[in-house]
Structure formats: structure tokens, C-alpha cells
XYZ file of C-alpha atoms in Angstrom:
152
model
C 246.405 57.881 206.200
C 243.511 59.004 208.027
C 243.835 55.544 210.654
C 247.787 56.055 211.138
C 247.036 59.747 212.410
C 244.450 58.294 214.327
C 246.787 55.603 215.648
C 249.598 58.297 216.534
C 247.022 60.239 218.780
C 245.827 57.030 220.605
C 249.742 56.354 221.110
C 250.323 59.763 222.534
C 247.154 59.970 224.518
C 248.495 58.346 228.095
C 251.117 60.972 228.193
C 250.014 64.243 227.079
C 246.904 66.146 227.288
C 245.430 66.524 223.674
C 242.993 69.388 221.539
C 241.864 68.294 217.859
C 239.606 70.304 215.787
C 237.843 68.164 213.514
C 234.790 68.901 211.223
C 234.198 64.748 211.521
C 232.161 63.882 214.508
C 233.400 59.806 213.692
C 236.561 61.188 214.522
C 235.293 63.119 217.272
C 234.184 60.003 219.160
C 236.894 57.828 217.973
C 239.308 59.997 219.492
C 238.128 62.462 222.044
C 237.019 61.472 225.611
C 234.889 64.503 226.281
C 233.973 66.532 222.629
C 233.171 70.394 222.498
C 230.787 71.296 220.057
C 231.071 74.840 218.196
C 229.077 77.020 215.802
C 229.880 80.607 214.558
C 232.860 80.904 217.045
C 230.536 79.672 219.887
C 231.177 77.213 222.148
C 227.687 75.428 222.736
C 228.242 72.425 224.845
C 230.926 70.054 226.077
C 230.487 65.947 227.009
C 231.410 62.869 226.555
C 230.312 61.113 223.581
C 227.637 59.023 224.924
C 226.225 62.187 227.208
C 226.259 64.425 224.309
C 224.335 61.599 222.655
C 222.440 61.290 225.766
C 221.261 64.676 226.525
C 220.180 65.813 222.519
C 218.905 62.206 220.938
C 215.685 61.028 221.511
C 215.157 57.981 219.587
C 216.905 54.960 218.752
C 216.303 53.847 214.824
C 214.877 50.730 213.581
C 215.396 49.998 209.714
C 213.563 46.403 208.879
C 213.351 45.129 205.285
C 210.386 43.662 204.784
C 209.549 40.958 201.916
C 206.847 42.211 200.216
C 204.969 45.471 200.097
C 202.194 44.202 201.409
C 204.084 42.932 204.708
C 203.997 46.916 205.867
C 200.451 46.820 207.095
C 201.245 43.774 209.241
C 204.241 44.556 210.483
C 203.392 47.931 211.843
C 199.494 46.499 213.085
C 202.152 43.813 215.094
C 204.853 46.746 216.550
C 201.484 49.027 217.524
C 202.043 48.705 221.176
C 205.184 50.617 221.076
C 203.753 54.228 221.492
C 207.178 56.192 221.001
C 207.336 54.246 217.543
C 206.884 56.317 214.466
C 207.820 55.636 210.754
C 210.368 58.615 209.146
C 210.637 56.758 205.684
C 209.421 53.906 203.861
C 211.847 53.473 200.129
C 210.633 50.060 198.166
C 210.809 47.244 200.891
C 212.833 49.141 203.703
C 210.217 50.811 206.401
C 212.812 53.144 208.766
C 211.363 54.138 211.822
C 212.488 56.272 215.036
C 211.985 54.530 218.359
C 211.518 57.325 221.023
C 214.241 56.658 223.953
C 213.329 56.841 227.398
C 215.564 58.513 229.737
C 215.289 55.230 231.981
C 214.195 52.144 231.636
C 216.058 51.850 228.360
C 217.458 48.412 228.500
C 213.933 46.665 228.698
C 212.898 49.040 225.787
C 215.726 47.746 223.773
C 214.729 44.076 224.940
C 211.409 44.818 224.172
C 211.915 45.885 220.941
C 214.469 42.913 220.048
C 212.098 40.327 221.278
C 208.944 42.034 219.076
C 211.146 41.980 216.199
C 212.750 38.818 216.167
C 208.990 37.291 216.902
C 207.789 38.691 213.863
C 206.887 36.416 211.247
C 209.589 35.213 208.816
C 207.489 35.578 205.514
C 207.019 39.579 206.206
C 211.026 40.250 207.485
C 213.774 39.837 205.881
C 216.148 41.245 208.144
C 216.175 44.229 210.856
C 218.651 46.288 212.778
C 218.049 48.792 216.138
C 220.957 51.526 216.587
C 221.404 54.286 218.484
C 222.202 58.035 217.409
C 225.740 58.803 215.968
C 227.302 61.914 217.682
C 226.657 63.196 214.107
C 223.170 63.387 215.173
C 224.173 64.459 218.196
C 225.882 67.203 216.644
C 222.844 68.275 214.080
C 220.776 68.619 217.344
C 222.960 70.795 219.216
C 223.633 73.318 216.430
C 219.619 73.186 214.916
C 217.509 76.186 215.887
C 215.357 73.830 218.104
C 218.250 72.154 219.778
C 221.015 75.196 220.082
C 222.627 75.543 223.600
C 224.669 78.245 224.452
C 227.312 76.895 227.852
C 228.298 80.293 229.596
């Protein structure tokens, strides 16, 4: 139900100017080209998806799944060099870490960060993924103590 509503909006969106309220930011950036973010009948701040993204995340995540638990060791001694790299959770085999994004130069972090990855050896890694902040995130940011906004 929730994809044919979505589908209707889309449809209607060339024509007509549109306002949803949603409490789901996947909707949010599904649907809206610029999002409004409120809290306690406050309107905080207004963007697109990405620059809302842009302007309150600061790190990309990296979740690799290593083989064994002694792989850890090696695999952090080998991603070392990356100084905006910090681990936020280790459960069993899966080390998830926050990769600190730089306002420019981001596309040769990214590189970087594929390249170091990929090299790493086979028998330590069994798989690993890099992805950027949701607007969820975004979101959690915006309305935190630390991250609150007010637009006047």
C-alpha cells in the first residue's frame, strides 16, 4: 500500500506543488526534493536530502566481516593510516567502524578507502561494505542536543 501512495505522489508531482508530513525520513527522501525537519512545533532546518545529509553527517560507515577473531588486530594495524577511522562496534566477526568525511576531497577518500579494503588479504575478510548516512541520521543529528538548529 505504502509503494502505490508513493507511486500516486510521484505521478502528481510534475503538476502540482506538494506538502507531506511523514514521521519516515525513507519516505522523506524518496519523495521530497527539499525536506523540513521539525521538533516540538519548531521548524529547525530545510534542504535537500543530500545537503541535509551534507551539512549534519560526518562520517561515512564501513561494516567488514572478518573471518576469524583474530583477523581484527590485522585488519585495523593494515587500515591505520586512515586517521578519521574509528571503530563504533565490534559483535562476533563484524568490526563497524565510522569513516570521518571530509568536506572536500571526498571522492579520493572513498577511492582510498575502496582500494585499502579490497587489498586486504582474503584469509582475514570475508566481505565489506562503505555507505553513507541515511537522512535518518541526518535527522537524529539535527534534533540531538549537540546538533539542534533553530532556522529563523
Amino acid at each position: 500500500a505504502r509503494r502505490a501512495i508513493w507511486a500516486i505522489i510521484r505521478a502528481a508531482k510534475p503538476q502540482c506543488a506538494q506538502l507531506v508530513s511523514t514521521h519516515s525520513m525513507d519516505e522523506a527522501a524518496a519523495l521530497g526534493d527539499r525536506v523540513a525537519i521539525m521538533a516540538n512545533g519548531r521548524l529547525l532546518t530545510i534542504g535537500t536530502p543530500s545537503d541535509l545529509k551534507d551539512r549534519f553527517c560526518d562520517a561515512y560507515f564501513v561494516e567488514i566481516e572478518l573471518t576469524s577473531d583474530g583477523a581484527a588486530g590485522r585488519v585495523m594495524e593494515d587500515l591505520r593510516r586512515f586517521p578519521g577511522l574509528k571503530v563504533r562496534d565490534r559483535v562476533g566477526a563484524v568490526l563497524k567502524m565510522e569513516l570521518a568525511r571530509e568536506r572536500t576531497g571526498r571522492a579520493r577518500l572513498l577511492a582510498s578507502i575502496f582500494k585499502s579494503l579490497a587489498a586486504l588479504d582474503r584469509k582475514d575478510v570475508c566481505h565489506f561494505s562503505v555507505t553513507e548516512p541515511s537522512l535518518e541520521e541526518a535527522f537524529l543529528a539535527v534534533v540531538s542536543a549537540d546538533g539542534a538548529r533553530c532556522v529563523d
